[in-house]
Short mmCIF file of C-alpha atoms in Angstrom, two decimals:
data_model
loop_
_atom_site.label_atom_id
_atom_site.label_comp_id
_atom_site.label_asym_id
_atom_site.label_seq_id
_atom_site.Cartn_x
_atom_site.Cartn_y
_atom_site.Cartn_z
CA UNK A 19 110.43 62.33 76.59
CA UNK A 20 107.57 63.10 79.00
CA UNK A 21 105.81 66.02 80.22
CA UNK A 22 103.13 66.03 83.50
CA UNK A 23 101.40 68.97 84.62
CA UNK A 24 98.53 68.72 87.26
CA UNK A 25 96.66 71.36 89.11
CA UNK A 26 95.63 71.02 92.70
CA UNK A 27 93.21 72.68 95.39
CA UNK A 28 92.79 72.35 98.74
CA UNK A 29 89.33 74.00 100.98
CA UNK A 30 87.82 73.31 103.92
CA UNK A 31 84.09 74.37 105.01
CA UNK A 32 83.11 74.15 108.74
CA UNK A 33 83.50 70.08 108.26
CA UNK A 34 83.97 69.52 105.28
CA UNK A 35 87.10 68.93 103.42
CA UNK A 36 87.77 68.96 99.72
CA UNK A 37 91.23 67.79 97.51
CA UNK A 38 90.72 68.38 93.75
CA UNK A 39 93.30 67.44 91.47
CA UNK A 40 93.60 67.74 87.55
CA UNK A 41 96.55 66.66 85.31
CA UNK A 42 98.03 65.73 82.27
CA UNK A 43 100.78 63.65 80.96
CA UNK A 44 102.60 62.78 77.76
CA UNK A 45 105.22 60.14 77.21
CA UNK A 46 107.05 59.37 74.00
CA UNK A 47 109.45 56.13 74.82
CA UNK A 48 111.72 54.49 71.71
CA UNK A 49 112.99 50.88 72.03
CA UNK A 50 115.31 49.41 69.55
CA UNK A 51 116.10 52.02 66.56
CA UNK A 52 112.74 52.43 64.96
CA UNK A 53 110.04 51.31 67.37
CA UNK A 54 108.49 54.71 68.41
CA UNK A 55 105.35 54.76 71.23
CA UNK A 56 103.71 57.28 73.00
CA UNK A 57 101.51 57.82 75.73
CA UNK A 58 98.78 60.59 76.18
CA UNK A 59 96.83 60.87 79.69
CA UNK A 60 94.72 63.37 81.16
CA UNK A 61 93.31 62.41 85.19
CA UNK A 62 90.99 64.37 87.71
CA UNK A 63 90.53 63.08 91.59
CA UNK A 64 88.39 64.15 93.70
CA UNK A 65 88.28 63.91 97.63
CA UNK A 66 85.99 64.74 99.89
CA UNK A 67 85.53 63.99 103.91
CA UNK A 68 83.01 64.92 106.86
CA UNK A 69 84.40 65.01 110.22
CA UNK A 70 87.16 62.45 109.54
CA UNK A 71 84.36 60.09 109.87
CA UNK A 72 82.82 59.51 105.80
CA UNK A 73 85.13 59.80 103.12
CA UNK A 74 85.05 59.82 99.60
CA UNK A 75 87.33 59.80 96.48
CA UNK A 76 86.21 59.79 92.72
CA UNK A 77 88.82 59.33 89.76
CA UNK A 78 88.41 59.54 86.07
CA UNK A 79 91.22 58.58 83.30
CA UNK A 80 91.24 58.91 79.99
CA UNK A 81 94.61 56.92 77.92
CA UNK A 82 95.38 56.96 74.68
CA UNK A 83 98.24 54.55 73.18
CA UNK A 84 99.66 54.40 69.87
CA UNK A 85 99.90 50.43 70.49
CA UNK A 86 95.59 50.60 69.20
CA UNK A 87 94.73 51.74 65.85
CA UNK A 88 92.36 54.30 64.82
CA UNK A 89 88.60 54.47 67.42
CA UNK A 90 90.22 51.87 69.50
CA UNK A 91 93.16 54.31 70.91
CA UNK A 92 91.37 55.51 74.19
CA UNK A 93 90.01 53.93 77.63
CA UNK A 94 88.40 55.72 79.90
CA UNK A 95 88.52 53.84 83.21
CA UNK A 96 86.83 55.64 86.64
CA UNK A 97 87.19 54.67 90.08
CA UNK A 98 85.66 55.35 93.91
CA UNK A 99 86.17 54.84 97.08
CA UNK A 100 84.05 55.38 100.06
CA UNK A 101 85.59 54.87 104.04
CA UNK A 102 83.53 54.89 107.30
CA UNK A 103 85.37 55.98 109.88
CA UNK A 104 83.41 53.93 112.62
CA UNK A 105 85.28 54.53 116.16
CA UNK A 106 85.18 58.11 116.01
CA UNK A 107 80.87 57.98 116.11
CA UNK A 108 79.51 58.67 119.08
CA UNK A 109 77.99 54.93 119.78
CA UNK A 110 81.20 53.59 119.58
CA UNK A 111 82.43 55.52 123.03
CA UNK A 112 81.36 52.82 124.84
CA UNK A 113 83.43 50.30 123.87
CA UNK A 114 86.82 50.83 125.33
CA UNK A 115 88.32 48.12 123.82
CA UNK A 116 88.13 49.59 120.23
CA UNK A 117 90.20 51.87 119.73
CA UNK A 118 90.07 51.99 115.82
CA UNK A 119 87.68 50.69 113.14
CA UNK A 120 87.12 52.01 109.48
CA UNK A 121 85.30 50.14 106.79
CA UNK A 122 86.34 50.88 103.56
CA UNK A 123 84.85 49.87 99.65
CA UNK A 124 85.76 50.47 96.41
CA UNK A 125 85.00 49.51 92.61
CA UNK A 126 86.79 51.22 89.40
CA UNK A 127 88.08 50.31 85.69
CA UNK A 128 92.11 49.85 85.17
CA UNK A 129 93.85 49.33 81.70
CA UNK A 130 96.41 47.52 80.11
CA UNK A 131 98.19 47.83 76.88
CA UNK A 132 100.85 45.38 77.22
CA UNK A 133 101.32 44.36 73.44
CA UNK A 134 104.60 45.33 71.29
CA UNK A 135 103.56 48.17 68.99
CA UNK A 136 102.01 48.54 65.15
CA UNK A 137 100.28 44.68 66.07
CA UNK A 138 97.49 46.56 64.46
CA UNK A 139 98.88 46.87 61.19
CA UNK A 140 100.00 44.52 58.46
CA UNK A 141 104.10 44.46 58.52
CA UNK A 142 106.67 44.02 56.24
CA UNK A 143 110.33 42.97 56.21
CA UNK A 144 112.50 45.89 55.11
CA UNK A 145 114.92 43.30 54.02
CA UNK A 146 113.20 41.52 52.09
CA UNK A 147 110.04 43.22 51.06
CA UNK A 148 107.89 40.40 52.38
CA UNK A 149 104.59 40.72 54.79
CA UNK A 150 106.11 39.72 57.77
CA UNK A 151 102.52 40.07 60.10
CA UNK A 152 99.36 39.92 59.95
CA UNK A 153 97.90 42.87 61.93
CA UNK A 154 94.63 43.07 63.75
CA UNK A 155 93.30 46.37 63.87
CA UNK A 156 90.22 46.14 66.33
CA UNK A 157 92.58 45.13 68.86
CA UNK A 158 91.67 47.82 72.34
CA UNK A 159 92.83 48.29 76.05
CA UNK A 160 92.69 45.24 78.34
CA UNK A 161 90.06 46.59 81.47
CA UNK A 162 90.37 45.68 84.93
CA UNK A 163 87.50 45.86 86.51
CA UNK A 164 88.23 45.30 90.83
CA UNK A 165 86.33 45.49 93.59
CA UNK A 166 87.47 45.57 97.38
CA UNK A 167 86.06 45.95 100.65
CA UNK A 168 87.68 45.35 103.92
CA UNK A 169 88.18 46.66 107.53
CA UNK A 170 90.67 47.99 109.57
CA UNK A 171 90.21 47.28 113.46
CA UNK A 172 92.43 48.27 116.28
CA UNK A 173 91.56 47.05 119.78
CA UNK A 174 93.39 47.52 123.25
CA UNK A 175 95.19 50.56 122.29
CA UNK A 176 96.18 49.61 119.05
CA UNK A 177 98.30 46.69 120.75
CA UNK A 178 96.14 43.80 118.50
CA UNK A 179 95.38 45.17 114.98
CA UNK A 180 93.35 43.38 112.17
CA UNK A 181 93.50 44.30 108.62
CA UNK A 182 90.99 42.31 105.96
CA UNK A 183 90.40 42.57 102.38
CA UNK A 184 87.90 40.63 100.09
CA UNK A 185 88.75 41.30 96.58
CA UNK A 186 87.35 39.98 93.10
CA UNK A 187 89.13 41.23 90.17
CA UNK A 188 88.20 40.55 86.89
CA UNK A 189 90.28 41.25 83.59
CA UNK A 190 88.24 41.69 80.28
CA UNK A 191 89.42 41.95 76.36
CA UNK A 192 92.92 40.07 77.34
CA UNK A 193 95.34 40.63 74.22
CA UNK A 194 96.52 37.19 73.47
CA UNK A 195 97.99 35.58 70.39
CA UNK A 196 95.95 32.28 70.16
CA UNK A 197 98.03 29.16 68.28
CA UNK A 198 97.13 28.56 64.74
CA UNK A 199 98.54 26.38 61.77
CA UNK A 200 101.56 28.30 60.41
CA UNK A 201 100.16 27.25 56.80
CA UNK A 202 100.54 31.14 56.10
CA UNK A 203 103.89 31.51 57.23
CA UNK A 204 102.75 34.52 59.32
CA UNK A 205 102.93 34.57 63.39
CA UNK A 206 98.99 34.70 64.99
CA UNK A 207 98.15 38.56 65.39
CA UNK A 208 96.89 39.36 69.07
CA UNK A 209 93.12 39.62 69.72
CA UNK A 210 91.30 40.84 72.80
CA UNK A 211 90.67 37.34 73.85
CA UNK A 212 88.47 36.76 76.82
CA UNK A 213 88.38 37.43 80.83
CA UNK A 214 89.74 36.02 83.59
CA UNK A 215 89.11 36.14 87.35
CA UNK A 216 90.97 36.74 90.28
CA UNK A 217 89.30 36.21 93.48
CA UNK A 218 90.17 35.89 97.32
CA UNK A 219 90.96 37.79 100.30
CA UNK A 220 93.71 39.18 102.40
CA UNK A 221 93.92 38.79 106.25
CA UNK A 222 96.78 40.29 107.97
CA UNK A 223 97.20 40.86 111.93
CA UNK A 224 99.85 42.29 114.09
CA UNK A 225 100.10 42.28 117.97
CA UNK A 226 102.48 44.35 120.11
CA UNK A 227 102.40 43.95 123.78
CA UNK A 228 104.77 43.95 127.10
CA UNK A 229 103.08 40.97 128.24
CA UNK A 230 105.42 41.47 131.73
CA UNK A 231 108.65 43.43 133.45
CA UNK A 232 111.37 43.50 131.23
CA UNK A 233 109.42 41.18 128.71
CA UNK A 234 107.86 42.22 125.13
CA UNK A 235 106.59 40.19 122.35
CA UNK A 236 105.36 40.95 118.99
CA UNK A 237 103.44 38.54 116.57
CA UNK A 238 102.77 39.36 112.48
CA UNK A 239 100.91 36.61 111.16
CA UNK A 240 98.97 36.77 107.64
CA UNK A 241 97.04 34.79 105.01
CA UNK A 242 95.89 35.18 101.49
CA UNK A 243 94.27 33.28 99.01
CA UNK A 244 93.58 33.49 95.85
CA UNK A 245 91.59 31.44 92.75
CA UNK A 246 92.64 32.10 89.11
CA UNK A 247 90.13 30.99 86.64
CA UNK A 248 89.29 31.56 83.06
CA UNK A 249 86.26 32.79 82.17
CA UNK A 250 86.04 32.94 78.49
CA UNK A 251 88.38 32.60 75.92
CA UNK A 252 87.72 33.00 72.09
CA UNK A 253 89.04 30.56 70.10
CA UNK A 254 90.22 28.28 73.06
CA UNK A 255 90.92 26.24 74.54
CA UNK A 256 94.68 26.71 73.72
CA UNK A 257 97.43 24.31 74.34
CA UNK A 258 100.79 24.45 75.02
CA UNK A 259 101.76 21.21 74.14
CA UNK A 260 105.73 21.81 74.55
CA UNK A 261 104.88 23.15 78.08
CA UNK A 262 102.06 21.16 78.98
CA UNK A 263 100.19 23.72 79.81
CA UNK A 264 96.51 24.59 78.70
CA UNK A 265 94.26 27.75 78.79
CA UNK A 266 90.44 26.66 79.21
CA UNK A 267 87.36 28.54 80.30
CA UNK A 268 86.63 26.96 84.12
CA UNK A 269 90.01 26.68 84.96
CA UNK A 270 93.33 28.56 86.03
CA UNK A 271 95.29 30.16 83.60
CA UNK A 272 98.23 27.57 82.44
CA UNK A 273 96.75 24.96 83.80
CA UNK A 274 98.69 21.50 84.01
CA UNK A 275 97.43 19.82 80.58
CA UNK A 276 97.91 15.61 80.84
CA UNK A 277 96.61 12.51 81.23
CA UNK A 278 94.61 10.97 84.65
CA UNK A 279 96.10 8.10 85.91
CA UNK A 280 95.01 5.18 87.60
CA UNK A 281 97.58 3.51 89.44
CA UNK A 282 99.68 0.83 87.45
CA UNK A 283 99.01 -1.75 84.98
CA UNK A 284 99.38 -5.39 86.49
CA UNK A 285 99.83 -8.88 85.08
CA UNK A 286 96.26 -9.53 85.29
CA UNK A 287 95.14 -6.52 83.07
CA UNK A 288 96.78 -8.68 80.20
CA UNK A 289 95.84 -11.95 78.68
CA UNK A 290 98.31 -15.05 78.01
CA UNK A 291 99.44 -13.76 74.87
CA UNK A 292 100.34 -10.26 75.70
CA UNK A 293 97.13 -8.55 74.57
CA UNK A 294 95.61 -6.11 77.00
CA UNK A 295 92.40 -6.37 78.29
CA UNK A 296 91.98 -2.61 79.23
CA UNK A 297 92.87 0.53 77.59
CA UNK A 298 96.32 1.05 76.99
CA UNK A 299 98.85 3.21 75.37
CA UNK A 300 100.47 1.91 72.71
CA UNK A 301 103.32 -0.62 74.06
CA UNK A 302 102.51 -0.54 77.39
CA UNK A 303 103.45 -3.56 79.50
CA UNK A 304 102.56 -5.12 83.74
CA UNK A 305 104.12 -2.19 85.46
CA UNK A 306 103.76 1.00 83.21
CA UNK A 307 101.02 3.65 84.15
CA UNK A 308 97.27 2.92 83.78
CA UNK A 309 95.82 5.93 82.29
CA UNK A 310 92.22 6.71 82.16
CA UNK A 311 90.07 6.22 79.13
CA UNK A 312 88.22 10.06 79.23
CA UNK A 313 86.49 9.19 75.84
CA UNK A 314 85.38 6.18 76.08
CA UNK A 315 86.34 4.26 72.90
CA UNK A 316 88.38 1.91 74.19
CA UNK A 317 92.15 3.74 73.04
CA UNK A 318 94.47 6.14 75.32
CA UNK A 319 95.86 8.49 72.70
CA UNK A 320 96.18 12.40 72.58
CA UNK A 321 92.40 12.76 72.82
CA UNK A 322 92.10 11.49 76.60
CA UNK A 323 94.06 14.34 78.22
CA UNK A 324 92.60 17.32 79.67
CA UNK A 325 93.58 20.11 82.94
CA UNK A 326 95.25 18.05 85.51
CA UNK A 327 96.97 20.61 87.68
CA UNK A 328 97.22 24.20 89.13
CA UNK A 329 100.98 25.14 89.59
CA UNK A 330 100.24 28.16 91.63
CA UNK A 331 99.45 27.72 95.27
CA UNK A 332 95.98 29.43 96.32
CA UNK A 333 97.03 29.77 99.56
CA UNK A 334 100.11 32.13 100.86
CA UNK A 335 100.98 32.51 104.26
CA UNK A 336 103.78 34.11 106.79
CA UNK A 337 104.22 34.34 110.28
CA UNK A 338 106.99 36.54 112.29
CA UNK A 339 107.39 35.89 115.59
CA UNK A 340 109.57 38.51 117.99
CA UNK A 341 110.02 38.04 122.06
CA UNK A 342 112.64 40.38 123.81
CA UNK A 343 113.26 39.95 127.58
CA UNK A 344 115.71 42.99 128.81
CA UNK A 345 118.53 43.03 126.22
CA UNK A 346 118.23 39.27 124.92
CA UNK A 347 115.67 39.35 121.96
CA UNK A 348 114.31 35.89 119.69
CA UNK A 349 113.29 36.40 116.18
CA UNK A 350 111.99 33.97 113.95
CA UNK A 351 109.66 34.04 110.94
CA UNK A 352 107.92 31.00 108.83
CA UNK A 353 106.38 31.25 105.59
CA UNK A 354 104.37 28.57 103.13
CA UNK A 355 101.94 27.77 100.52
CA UNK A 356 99.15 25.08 100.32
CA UNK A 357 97.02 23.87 97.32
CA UNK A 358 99.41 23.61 94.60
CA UNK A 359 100.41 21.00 92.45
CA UNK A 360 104.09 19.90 91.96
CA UNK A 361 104.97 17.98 88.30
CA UNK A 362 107.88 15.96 88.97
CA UNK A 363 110.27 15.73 85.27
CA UNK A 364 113.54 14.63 84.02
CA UNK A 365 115.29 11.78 86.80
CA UNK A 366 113.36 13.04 89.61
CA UNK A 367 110.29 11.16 87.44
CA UNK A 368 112.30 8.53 84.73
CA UNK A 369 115.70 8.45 86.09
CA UNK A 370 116.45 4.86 84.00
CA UNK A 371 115.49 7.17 80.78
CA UNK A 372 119.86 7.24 79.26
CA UNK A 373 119.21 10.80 78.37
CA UNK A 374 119.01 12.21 81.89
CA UNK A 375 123.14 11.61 83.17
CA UNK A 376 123.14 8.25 81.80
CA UNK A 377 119.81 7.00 83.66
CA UNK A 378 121.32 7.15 87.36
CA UNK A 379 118.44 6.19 89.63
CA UNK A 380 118.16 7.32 93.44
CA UNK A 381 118.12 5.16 96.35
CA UNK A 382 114.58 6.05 96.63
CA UNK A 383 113.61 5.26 93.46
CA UNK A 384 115.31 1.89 93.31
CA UNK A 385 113.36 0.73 96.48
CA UNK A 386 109.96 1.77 95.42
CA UNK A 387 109.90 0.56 91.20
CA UNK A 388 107.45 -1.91 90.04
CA UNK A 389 108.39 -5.31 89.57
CA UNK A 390 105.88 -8.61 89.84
CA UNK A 391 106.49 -9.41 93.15
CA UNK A 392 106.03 -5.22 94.44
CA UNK A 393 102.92 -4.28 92.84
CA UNK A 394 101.79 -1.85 94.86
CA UNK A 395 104.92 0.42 94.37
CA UNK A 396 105.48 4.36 93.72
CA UNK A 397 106.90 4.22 90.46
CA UNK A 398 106.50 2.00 86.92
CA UNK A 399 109.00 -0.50 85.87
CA UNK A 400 112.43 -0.29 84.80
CA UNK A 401 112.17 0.50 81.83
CA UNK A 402 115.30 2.16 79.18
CA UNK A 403 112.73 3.68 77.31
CA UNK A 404 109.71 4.42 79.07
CA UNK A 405 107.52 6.33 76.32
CA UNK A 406 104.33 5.92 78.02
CA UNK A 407 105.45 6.31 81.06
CA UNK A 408 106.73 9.85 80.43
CA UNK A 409 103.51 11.38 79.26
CA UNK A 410 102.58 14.08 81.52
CA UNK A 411 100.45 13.28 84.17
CA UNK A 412 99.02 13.33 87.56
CA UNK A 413 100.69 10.17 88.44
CA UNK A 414 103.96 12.34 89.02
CA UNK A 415 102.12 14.81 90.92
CA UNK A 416 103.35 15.47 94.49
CA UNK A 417 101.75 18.01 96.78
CA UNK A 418 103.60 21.12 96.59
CA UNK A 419 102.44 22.05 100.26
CA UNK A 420 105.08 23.01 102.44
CA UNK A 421 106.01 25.68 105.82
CA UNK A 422 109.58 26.65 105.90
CA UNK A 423 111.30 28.54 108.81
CA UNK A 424 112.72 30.95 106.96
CA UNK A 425 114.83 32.40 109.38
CA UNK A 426 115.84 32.44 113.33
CA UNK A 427 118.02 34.44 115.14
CA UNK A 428 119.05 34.71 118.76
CA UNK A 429 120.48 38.86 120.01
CA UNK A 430 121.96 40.14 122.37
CA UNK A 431 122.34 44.14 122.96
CA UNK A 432 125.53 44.93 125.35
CA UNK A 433 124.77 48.67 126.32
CA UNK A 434 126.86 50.14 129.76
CA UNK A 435 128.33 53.82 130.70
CA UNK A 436 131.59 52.49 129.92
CA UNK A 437 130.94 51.64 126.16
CA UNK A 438 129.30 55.28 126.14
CA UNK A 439 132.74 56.74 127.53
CA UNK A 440 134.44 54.90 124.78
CA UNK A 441 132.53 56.44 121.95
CA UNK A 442 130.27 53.38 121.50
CA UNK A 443 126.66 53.31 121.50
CA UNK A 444 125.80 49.75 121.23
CA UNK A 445 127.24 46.30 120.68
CA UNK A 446 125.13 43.78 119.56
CA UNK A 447 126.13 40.02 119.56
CA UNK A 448 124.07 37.30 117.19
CA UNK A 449 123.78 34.40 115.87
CA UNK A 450 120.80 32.99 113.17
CA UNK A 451 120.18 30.81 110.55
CA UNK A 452 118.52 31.49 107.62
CA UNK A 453 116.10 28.17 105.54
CA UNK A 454 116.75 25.61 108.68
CA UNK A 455 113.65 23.49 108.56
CA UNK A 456 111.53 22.64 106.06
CA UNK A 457 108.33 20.67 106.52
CA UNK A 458 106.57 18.96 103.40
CA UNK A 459 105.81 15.98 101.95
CA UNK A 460 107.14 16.07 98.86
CA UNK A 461 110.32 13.47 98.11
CA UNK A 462 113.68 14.14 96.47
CA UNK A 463 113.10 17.92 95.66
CA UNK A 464 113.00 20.67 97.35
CA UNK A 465 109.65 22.25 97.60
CA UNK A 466 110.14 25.49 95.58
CA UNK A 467 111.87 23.89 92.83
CA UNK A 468 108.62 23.16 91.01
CA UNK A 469 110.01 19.01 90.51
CA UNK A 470 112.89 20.40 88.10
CA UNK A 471 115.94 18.80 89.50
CA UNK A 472 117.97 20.87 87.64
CA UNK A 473 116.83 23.70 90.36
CA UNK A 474 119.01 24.77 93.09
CA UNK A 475 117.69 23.61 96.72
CA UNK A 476 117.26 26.48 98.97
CA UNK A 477 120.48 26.50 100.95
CA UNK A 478 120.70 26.32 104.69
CA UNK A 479 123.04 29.34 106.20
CA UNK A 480 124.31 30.14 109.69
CA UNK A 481 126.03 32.89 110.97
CA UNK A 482 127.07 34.20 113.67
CA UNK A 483 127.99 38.11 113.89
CA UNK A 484 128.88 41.51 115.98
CA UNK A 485 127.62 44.73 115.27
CA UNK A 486 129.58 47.53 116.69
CA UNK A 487 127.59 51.26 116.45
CA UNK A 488 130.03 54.52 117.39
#
């Protein structure tokens, strides 16, 4: 069930315009047969401009969820925006070449109340009559507070156009479950957790021009990058252990949780007898992984790992390319990422371990294995059952950097009188191909499979086609 009603007015005065807007909503949703939540929101915006040259807008919400218990139902979360209109001053009539510019800023409060319902309240099993959760009634809204400012510039026309964004968005009271023992027999109820940042910027340009007779050529290239990191976390760190994955203030969220390596162990790290004479892991032979002692007491064991690894790329980028010459047109866009880190697992990393397809090794890796005359090789030894040498870490890292050509594709438009007489418009001929080139340096995966080799490679497709329009 839901029910909106807003009110609006619109007035202008000499130069000034003014939008008002008031409204209110209610939603009641049901999932499942008894879990019941509703939604109650009342909003107000305000807009305001002079000249088409400043602008303004002001918002104010108020939500209420029945996800929070009693005095933590509500957020209020307000918001501006101011816009500068710069080209249309009159200092700006002097340069031709701009033919649009507008700064723009703005700041305001978001919210969040992603959690399953009554997690604020102590449950119990209708079957069996037994406390099934522990509730946690202080739990509130997540807030989102985000700030942006950026430009728009237009130049020549509009024919080269520039749009830029710095943001830096931070998320406060995250609901999270943090792990504790299960001693109670009771899952962890959620608490407003800690904050997390977002921050980066957004650059995005586009060029149109006939560049000569019969010739035209468009470019859309754009950029963004971003850094995840946590700022504070109550109760953390936390660890994933099953997913190797770790939440710690200073770093990303899910951050790679392992062991630094060092290279490999060689025969000269040992003594006659088979002792080590450096840290080791326990078992650990001339050809396994060296991993680094973080603690200092002379023992690799659980207590020496620590973030490793960001598996989200920082940087995201895209490029589309169009030139046209009379009816012939070339299309062709590329997109990729940089700054990520790639954890190679299952054969792709151990391929001798028997539990991966019987321990079937690639070409690749059976050139490139440790033995005592190849010491400086890419992988350990051969080993049936390498413990050690399958504890996550960076040693299996490849750079998940890569550009792909996502897509090419060669056109040609057939229009004449006589298709017109014939009741056709237009006949276009092609031919493209979608994922042809790839260019990384990452080995024996393909770049967006995240080193599961259980992943399907992005497939390679060509086509070639005619589009007939009547």
């Amino acid at each position: 069930m839901e029910e909106i009603v807003h009110w609006s007015y619109t007035f202008d005065v000499k130069d000034h315009h003014f939008f008002a807007l008031l409204g209110y909503s209610q939603e009641e949703s049901q999932t499942g047969q008894w879990d019941i939540t509703s939604m109650l929101s009342t909003y107000s915006k305000l807009n305001y401009s002079y000249k088409d040259k400043y602008l303004l807008e002001a918002a104010m919400r108020m939500d209420g969820s029945s996800k929070f218990g009693p005095g933590h139902k509500y957020g209020y979360f307000p918001s501006v925006a101011l816009g500068w209109n710069v080209h249309k001053e009159a200092f700006m009539k002097r340069l031709h070449a701009v033919s649009n510019l507008k700064l723009r800023a703005s700041y305001g409060l978001l919210g969040n109340e992603g959690v399953a319902p009554y997690l604020y309240q102590n449950l119990i099993n209708s079957s069996s009559g037994v406390e099934s959760n522990w509730g946690n009634p202080d739990i509130t809204w997540e807030k989102v507070k985000m700030l942006d400012v950026g430009f728009d510039l237009g130049l020549y026309r509009n024919r080269l156009e520039v749009t830029f964004d710095f943001y830096d968005k931070v998320t406060n009271d995250i609901l999270l479950q943090p792990p504790v023992s299960y001693v109670g027999g009771l899952g962890t109820p959620p608490i407003n957790a800690g904050s997390v940042s977002n921050k980066g910027w957004e650059l995005a340009v586009n060029y149109n021009d006939e560049i000569a007779k019969d010739w035209s050529i468009s470019i859309r290239p754009g950029i963004t990058f971003n850094r995840n990191r946590v700022l504070s976390l109550k109760g953390g760190p936390y660890i994933n252990v099953g997913q190797n994955k770790i939440d710690k203030e200073g770093y990303p969220v899910g951050a790679i949780y392992g062991y630094v390596s060092g290279g490999l162990l060689q025969t000269d790290d040992f003594n006659a007898d088979g002792t080590a004479k450096v840290p080791i892991y326990a078992g650990q032979k001339p050809g396994d992984i060296r991993y680094r002692d973080l603690t200092g007491d002379k023992i690799i064991d659980g207590k020496d790992q620590q973030p490793i690894g960001n598996r989200v790329p920082e940087y995201n980028y895209f490029a589309n390319f169009r030139v046209a010459y009379k009816d012939f047109d070339l299309e062709w866009l590329i997109q990729g990422v940089s700054k990520n880190d790639v954890l190679l697992s299952g054969m792709l990393a151990y391929p001798m371990d028997m539990s991966f397809d019987g321990g079937v090794p690639t070409k690749y890796y059976a050139d490139n294995y440790w033995r005592p005359d190849r010491t400086n090789a890419r992988f350990p030894r051969l080993n049936t059952l390498p413990a050690s040498n399958k504890l996550t870490s960076d040693f299996w890292f490849q750079n998940g950097a890569y550009m792909r050509v996502k897509y090419v594709q060669l056109g040609y438009n057939l229009r004449s009188t006589w298709l017109k007489r014939s009741g056709i418009q237009q006949v276009r001929v092609y031919a493209n191909a979608q994922n042809p080139l790839v260019f990384t340096g990452m080995k024996l995966v393909d770049p967006e499979s995240q080193g599961n080799q259980w992943t399907y490679g992005i497939m390679k497709t060509y086509m070639a086609g005619l589009n007939v329009q009547f």
